[in-house]
Short mmCIF file of C-alpha atoms in Angstrom, two decimals:
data_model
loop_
_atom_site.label_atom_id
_atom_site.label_comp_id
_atom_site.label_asym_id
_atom_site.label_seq_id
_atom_site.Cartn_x
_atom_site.Cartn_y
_atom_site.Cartn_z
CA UNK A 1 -25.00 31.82 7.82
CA UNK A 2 -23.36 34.78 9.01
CA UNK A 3 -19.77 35.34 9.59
CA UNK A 4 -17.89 37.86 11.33
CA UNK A 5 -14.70 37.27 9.37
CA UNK A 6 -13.92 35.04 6.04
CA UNK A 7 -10.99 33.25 5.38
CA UNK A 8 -10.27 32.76 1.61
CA UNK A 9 -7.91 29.85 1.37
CA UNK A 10 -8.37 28.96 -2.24
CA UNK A 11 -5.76 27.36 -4.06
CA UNK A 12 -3.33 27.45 -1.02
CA UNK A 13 -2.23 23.98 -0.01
CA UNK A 14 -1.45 22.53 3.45
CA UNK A 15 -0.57 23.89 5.96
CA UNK A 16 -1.28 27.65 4.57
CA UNK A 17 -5.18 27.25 4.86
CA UNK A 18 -4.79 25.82 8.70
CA UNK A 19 -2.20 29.05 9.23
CA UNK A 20 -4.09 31.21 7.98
CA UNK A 21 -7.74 30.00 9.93
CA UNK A 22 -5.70 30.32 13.03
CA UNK A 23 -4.10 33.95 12.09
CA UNK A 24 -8.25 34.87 11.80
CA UNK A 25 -9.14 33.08 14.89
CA UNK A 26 -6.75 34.61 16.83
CA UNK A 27 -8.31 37.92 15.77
CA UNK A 28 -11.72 36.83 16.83
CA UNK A 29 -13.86 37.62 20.21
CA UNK A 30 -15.44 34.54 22.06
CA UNK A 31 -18.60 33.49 20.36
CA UNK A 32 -17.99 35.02 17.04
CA UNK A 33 -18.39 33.31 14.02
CA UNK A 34 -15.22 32.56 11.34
CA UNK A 35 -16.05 31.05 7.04
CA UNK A 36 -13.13 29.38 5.66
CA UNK A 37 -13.13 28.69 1.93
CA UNK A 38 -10.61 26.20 1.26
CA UNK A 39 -10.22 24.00 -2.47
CA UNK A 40 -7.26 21.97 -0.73
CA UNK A 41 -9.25 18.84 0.09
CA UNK A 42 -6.28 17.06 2.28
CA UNK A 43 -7.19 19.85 4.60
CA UNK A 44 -10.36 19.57 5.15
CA UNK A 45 -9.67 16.47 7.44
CA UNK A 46 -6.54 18.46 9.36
CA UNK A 47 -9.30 21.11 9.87
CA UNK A 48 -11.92 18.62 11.74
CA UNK A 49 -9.39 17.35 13.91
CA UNK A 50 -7.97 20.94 14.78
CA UNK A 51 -11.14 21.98 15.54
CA UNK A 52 -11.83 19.34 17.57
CA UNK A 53 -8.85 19.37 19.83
CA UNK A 54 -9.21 23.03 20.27
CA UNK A 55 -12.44 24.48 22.33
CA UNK A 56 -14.03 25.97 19.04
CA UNK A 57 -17.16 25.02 17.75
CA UNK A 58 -17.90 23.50 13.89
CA UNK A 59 -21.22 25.13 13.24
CA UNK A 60 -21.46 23.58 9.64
CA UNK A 61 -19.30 22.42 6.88
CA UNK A 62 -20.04 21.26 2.90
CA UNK A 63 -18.49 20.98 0.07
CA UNK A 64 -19.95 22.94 -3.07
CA UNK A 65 -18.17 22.21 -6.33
CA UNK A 66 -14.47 21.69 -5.30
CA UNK A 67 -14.92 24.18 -2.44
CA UNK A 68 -15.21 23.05 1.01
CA UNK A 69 -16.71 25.87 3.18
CA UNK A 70 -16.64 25.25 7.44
CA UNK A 71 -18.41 27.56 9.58
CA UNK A 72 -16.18 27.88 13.16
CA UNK A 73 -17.45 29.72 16.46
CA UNK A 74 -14.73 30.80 18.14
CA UNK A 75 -14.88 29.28 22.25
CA UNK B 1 18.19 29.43 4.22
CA UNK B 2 15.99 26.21 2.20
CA UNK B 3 14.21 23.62 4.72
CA UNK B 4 16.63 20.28 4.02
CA UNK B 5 14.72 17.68 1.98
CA UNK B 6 14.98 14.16 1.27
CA UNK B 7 13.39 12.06 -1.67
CA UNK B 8 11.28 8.71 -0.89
CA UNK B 9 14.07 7.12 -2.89
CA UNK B 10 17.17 8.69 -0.26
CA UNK B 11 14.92 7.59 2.50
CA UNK B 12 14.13 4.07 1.09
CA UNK B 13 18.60 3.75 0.31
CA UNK B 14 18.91 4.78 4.21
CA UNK B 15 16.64 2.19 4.97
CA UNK B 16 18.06 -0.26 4.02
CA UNK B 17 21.56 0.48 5.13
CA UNK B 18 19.73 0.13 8.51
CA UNK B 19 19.73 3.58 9.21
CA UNK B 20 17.92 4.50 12.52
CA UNK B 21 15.06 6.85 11.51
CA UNK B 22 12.86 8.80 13.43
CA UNK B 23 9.98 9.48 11.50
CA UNK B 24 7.41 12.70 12.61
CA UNK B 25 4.39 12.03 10.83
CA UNK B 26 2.51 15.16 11.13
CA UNK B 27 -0.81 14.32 9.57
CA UNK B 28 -3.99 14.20 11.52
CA UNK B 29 -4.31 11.32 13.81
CA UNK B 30 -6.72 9.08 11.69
CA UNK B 31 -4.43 9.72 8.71
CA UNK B 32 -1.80 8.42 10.82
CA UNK B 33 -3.42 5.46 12.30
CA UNK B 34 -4.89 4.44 8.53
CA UNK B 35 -1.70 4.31 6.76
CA UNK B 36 1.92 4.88 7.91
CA UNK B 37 5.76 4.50 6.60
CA UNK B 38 6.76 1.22 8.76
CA UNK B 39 10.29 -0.15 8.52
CA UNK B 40 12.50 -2.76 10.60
CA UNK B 41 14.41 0.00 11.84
CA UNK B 42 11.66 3.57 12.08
CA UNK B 43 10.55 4.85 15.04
CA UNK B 44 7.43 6.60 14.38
CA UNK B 45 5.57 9.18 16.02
CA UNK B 46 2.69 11.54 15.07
CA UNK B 47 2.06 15.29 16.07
CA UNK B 48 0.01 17.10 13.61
CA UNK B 49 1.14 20.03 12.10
CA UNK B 50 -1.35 21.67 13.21
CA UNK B 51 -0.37 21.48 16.94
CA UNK B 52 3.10 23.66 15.91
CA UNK B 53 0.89 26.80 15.34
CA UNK B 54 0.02 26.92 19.14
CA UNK B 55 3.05 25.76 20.58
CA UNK B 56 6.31 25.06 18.81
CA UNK B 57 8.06 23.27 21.14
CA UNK B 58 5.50 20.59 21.28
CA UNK B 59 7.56 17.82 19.76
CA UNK B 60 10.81 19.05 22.01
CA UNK B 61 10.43 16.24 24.67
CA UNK B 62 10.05 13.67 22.21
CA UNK B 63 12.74 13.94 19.75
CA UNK B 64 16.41 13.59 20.25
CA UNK B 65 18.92 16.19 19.06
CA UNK B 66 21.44 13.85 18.16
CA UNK B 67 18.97 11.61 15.88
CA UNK B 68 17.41 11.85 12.00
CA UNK B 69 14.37 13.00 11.80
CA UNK B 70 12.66 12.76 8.70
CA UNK B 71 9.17 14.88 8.87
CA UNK B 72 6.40 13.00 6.58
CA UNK B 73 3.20 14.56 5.73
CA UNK B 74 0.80 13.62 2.82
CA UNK B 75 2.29 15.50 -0.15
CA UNK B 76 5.00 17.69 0.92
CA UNK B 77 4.10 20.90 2.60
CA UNK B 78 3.30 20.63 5.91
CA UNK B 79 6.03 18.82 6.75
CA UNK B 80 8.60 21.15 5.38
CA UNK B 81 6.61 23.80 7.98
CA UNK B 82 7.44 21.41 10.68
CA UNK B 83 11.19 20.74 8.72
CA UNK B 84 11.48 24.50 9.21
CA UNK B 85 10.39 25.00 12.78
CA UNK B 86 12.99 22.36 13.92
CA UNK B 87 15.80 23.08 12.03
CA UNK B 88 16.16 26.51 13.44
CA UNK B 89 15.87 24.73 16.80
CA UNK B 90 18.83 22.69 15.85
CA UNK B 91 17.57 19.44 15.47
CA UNK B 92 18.83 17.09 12.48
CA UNK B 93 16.03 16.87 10.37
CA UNK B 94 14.56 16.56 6.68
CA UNK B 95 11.56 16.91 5.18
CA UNK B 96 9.98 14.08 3.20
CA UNK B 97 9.30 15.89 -0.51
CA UNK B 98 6.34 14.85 -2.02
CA UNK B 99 4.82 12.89 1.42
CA UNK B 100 2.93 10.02 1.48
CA UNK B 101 2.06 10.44 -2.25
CA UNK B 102 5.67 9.56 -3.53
CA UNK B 103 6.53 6.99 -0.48
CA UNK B 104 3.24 5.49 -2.11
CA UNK B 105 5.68 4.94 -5.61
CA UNK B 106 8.92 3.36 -4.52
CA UNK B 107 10.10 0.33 -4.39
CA UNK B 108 12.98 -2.05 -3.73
CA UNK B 109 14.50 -5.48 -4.89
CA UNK B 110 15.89 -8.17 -2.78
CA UNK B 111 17.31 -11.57 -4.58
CA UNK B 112 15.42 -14.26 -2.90
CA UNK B 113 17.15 -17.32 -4.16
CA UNK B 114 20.20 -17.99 -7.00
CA UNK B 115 21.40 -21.30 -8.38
CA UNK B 116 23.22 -21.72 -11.84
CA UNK B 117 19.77 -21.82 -13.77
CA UNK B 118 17.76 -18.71 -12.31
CA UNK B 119 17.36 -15.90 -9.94
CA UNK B 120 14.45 -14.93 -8.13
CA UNK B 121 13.76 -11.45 -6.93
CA UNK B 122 11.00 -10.41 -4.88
CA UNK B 123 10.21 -6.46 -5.75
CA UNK B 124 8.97 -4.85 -2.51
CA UNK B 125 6.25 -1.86 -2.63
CA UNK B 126 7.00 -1.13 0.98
CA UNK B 127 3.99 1.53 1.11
CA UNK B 128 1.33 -0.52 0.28
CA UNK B 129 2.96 -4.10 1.04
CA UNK B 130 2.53 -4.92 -2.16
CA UNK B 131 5.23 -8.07 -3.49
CA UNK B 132 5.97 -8.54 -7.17
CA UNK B 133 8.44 -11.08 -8.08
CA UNK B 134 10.99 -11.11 -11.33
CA UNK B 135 12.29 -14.51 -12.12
CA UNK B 136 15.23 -14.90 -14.79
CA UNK B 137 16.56 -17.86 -16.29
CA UNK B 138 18.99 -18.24 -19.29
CA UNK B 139 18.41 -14.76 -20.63
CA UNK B 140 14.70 -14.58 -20.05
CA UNK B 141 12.46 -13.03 -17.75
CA UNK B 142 9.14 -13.64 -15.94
CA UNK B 143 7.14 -11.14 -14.30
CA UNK B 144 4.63 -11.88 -11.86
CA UNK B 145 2.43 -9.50 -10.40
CA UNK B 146 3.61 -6.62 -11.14
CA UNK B 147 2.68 -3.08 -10.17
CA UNK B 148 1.80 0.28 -12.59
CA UNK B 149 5.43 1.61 -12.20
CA UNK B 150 6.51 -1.08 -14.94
CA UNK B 151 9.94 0.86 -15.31
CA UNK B 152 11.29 -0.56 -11.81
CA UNK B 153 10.79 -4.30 -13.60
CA UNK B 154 11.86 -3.25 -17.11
CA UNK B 155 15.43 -1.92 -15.41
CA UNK B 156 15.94 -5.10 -13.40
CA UNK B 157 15.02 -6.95 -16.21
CA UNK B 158 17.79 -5.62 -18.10
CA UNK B 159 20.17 -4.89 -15.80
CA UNK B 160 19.78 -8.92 -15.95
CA UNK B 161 20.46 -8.62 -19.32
CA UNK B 162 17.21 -10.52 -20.47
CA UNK B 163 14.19 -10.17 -22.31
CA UNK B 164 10.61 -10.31 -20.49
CA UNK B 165 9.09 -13.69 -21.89
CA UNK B 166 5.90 -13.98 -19.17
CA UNK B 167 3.87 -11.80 -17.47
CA UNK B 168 1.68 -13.58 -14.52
CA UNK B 169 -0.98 -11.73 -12.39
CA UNK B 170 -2.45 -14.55 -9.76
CA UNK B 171 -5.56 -12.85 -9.97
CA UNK B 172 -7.31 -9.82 -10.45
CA UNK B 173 -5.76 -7.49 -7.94
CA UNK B 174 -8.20 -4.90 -6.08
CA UNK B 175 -5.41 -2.73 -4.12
CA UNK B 176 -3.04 -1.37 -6.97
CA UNK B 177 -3.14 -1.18 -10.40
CA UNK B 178 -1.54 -4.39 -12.20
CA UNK B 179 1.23 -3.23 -14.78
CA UNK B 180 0.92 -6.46 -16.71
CA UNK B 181 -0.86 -5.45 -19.64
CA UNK B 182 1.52 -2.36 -19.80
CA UNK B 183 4.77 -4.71 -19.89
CA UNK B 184 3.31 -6.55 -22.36
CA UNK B 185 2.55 -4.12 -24.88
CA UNK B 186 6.01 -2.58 -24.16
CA UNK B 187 7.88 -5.65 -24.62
CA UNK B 188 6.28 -8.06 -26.69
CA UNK B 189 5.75 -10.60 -23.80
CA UNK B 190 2.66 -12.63 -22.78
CA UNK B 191 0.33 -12.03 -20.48
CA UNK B 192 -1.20 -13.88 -18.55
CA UNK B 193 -4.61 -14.30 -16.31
CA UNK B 194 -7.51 -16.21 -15.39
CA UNK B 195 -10.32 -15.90 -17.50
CA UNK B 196 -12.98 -16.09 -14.36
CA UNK B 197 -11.42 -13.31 -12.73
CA UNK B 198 -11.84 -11.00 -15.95
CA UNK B 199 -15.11 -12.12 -16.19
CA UNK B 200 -15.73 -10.76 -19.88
CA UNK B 201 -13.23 -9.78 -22.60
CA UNK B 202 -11.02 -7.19 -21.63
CA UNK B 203 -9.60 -4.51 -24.29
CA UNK B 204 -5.95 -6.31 -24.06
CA UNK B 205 -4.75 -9.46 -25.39
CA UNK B 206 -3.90 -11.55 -22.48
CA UNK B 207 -3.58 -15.44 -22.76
CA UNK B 208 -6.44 -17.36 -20.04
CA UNK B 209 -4.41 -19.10 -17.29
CA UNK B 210 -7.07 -21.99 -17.42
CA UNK B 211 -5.45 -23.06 -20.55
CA UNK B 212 -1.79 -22.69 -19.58
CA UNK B 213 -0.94 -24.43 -16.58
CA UNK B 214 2.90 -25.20 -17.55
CA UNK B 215 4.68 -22.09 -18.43
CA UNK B 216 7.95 -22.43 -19.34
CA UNK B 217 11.04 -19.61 -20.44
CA UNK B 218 14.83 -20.30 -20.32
CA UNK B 219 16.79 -22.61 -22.03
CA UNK B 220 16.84 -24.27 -18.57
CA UNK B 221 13.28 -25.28 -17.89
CA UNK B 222 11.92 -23.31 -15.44
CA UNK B 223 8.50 -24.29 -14.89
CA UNK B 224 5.73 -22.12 -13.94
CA UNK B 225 2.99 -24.09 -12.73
CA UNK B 226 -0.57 -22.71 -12.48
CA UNK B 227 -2.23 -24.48 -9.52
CA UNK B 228 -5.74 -22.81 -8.88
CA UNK B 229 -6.09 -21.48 -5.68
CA UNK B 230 -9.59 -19.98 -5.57
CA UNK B 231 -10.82 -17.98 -2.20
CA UNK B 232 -9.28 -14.60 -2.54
CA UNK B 233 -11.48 -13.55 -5.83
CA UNK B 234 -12.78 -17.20 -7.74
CA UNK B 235 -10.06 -17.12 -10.69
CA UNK B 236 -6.98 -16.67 -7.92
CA UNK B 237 -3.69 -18.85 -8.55
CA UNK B 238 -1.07 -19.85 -7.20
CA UNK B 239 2.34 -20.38 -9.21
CA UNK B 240 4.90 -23.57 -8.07
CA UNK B 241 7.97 -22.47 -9.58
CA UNK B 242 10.63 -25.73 -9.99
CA UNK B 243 8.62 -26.91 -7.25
CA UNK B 244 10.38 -25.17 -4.54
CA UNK B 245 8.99 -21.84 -4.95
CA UNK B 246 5.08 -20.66 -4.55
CA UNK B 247 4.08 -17.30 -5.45
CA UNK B 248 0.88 -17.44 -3.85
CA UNK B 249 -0.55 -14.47 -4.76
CA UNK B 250 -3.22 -13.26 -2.40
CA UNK B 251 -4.16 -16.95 -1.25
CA UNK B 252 -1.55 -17.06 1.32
CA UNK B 253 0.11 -14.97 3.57
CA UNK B 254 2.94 -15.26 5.88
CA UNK B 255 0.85 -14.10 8.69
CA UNK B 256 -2.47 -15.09 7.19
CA UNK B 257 -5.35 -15.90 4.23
CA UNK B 258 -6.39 -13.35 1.50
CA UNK B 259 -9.70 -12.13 2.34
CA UNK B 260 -12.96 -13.64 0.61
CA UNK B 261 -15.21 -11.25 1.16
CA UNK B 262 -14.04 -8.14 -1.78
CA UNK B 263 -16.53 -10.07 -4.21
CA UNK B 264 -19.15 -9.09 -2.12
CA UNK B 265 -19.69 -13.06 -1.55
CA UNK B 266 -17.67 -13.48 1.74
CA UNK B 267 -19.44 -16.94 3.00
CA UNK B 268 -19.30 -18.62 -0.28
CA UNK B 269 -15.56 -17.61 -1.34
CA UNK B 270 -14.55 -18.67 1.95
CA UNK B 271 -15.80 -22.10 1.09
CA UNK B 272 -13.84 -22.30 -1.49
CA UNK B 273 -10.53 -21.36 0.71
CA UNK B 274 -11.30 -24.11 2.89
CA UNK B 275 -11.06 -26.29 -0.45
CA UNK B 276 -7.71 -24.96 -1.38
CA UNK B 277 -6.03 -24.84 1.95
CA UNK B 278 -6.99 -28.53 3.14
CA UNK B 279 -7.51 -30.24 -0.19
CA UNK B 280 -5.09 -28.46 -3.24
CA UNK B 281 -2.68 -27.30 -0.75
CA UNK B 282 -2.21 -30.18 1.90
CA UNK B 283 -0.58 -31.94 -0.80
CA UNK B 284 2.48 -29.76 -1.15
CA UNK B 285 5.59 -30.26 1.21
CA UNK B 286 6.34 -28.20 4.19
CA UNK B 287 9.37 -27.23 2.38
CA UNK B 288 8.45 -25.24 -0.21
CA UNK B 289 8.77 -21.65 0.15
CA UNK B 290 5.84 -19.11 -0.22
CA UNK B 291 6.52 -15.98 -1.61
CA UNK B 292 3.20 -13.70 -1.57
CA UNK B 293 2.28 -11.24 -3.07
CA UNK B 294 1.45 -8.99 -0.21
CA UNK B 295 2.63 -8.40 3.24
CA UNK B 296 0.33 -6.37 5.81
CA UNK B 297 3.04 -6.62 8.87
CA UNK B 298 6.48 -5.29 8.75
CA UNK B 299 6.64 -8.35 11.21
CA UNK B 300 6.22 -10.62 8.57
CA UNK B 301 9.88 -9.32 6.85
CA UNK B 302 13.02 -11.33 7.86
CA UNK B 303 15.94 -10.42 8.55
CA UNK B 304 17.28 -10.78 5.05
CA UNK B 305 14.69 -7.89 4.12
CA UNK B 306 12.28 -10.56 2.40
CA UNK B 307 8.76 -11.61 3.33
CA UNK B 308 8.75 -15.29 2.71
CA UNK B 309 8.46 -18.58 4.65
CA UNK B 310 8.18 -22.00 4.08
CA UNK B 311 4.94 -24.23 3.74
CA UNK B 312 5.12 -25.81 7.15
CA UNK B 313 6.06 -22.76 9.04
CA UNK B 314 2.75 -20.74 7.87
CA UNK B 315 0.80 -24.05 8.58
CA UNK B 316 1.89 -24.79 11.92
CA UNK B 317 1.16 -21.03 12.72
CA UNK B 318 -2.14 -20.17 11.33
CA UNK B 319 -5.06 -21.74 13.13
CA UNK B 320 -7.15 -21.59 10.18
CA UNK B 321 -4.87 -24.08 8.30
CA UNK B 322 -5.37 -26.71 10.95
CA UNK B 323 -7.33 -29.34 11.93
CA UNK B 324 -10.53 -27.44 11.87
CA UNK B 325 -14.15 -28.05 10.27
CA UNK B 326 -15.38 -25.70 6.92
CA UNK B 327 -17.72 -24.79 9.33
CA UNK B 328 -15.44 -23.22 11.92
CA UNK B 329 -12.96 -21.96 9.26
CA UNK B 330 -15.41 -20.18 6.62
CA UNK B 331 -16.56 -18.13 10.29
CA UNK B 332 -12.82 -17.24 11.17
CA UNK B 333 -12.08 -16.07 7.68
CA UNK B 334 -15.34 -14.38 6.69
CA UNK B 335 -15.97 -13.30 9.96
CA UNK B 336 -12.64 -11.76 10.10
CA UNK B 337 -13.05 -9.84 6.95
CA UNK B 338 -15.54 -7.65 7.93
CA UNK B 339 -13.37 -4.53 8.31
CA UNK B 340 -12.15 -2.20 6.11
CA UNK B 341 -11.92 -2.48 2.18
CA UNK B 342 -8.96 -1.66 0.35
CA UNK B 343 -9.11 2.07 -0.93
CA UNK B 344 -11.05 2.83 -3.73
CA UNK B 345 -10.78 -1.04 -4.65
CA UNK B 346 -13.79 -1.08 -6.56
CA UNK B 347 -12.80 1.83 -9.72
CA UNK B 348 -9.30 0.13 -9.21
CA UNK B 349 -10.67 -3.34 -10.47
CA UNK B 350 -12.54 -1.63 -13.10
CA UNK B 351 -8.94 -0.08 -14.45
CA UNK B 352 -7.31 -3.47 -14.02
CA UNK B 353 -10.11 -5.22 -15.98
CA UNK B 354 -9.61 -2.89 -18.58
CA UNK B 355 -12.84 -1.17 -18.28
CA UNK B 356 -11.69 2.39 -17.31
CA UNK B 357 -8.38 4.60 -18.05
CA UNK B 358 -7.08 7.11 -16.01
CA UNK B 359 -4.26 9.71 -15.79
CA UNK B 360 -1.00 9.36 -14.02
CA UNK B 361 -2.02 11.83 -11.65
CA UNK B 362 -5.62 10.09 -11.04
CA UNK B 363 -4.08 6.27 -11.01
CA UNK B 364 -1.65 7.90 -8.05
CA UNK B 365 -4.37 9.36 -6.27
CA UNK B 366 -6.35 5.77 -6.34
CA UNK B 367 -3.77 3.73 -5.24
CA UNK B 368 -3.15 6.22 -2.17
CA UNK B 369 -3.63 4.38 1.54
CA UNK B 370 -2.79 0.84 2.46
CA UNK B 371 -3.28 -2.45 1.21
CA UNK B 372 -6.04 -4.23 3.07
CA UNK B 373 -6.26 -7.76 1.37
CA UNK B 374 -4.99 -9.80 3.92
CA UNK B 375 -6.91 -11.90 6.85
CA UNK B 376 -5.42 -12.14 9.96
CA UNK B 377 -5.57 -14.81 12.16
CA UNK B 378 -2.73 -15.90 14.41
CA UNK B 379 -2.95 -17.99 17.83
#
């Protein structure tokens, strides 16, 4: 999948990786599409629910070997 | 300037002076909902961290300058964010240091009862509800139940000034890992559990509770009686201490039954609560009091700080301890199990049958989220 901007939030612990998805959101046209790399696994459920309450859009999320990867369209 | 902190152990001392708290959970919602620090005395309300990026002031209408608030998050960091955020707003507030994860590994001890031959504490795990009780008597010690943190009983112990004679685990616990086997080996005491909950030979030396139904310690006899109380897991017990006093384990709660179904044979273990409630039960007196060893309800905790009551109070108020048929009662308690299982219960009972070891850090991370062991079934 293509992204118009990755956000590599490796290593960093809450809330850093949510800060820092926002920080690249905020930098983001309508419709484009945001990766966010994140090994913090406590986040990855803050991250659901922050998407959901906002008017983004999860395109697709997994988790490859300790890394948990979430496609976002920006609405 | 540094973001004011506060350890689970200051929070759990304030607690219990009956400080108001407010506590700002900012975890995600389900988080919350799962698992949360409850107290007589907390008022607790949840705004996820998250909703500070957008709008900082989002928590101003619902927090009083003038109280404590203590922001909680799972291990540490977002919550010192929020601590951050408010603080330069002016409010009083703290940030919980290490989260959820180290509210998860304190605990408290209230003296239940004290006559001239022995003293009963109940030792309170107030984020998981878990109970543990320390009896001592002329010097020595009993242990029943006991959680992995073995240091909080080995400094009552001796703070009693007594040696640990007994070690007693009702029955093979699925929520938390049992630190009977560990006090043991430390101290040279017995322990103690039912052979058909350990269903095979397990790697420590522990002495079958089938074959030691009076256990006594103290030059004063203190007697320990094994009564077998299956339904929870088939090997459960009960202990009738002097006769006044039932540790009941998971068998019964204040505010309900242990649940039959974590065997995977719900129906059948449900049968065999029906057996112990109306048939090895009925014949105790009302008077006796039952001391658990879990509480799911910060309801259930009097105002003395202890979750206990006596025989005939828990009868009179649970339905499924009255005048009911098997029939009716094995479909309120099975029926009522069916929701969710304690976390990661299944790996836990592995580690507490001796099967599996794991870390410090990995026995923490099991034993994070509530205790679900109890049925409910008031009215």
């Amino acid at each position: 999948m293509k992204a118009d901007v990755i956000v590599d939030a490796k290593g960093l612990s809450c809330p850093m990786p949510i800060v820092r998805a926002k920080k690249a959101m905020d930098q983001l046209e309508s419709g484009q599409v945001k990766k966010l790399e994140t090994t913090d696994q406590g986040s990855v459920r803050d991250f659901q629910s922050w998407v959901k309450q906002t008017n983004h859009e999860l395109l697709n999320h997994f988790e490859e070997g300790g890394i948990y990867t979430f496609y976002v369209k920006k609405g | 300037m540094a973001v004011p902190t506060i350890t689970a152990r200051q929070m759990l001392d304030k607690m219990n002076k009956g400080e108001d708290l407010l506590i700002l959970d900012v975890r995600n919602e389900e988080d919350y909902k799962d698992w949360k620090i409850e107290g007589q005395k907390i008022t607790s309300i949840n705004i996820p961290y998250f909703d500070f990026l957008d709008n900082e002031n989002v928590a101003d209408d619902q927090i009083p300058k003038d109280t404590q608030v203590v922001t909680v998050c799972a291990k540490g960091g977002s919550s010192e964010y929020v601590a951050e955020l408010l603080e330069k707003k002016g409010y009083k507030v703290a940030s919980l240091t290490g989260g959820m994860k180290a509210w998860s590994q304190v605990y408290n001890d209230v003296l239940v009862y004290q006559d001239d031959q022995m003293k009963i504490y109940q030792v309170i795990r107030p984020a998981k509800g878990c109970l543990s009780y320390v009896i001592i008597s002329e010097g020595e010690a009993a242990i029943v139940d006991p959680n992995r943190h073995i240091d909080v009983y080995l400094e009552l112990v001796e703070r009693e000034g007594a040696n640990v004679k007994h070690i007693l685990d009702s029955h093979l616990h699925a929520d938390h890992i049992s630190g009977g086997p560990a006090i043991a080996e430390k101290t040279g005491g017995e322990y103690y559990i039912t052979r058909s909950d350990l269903q095979g030979v397990p790697p420590y030396p522990y002495k079958p509770l089938e074959e030691h139904k009076h256990i006594q310690f103290g030059n004063v006899e203190v007697e320990v009686l094994a009564i077998e109380t299956p339904g929870h897991t088939p090997g459960s017990v009960s202990f009738l201490v002097n006769d006044r006093f039932m540790l009941s384990g998971d068998t019964i709660f204040v505010g309900g039954l242990g649940r039959p179904d974590l065997g995977g044979k719900a129906y059948e273990w449900a049968e065999m609560l029906y057996d112990t409630v109306f048939q090895k039960l009925s014949n105790l007196a009302d008077d006796i009091l039952v001391l658990p060893a879990h509480y799911a309800d910060i309801q259930e905790m009097n105002e003395n700080g202890i979750v206990g009551a006596l025989l005939g109070d828990i009868r009179k108020n649970n339905r499924a301890m009255q005048e009911i048929t098997k029939e009716e009662f094995t479909e309120i308690v099975a029926g009522s199990a069916q929701m969710q299982t304690p976390p990661n219960y299944e790996t836990i009972i592995e580690i507490n049958k001796g099967q599996k070891r794991v870390s410090e850090e990995e026995a923490t991370e099991l034993e994070i989220g509530p205790n679900r062991c109890a049925v409910h079934h008031h009215g």
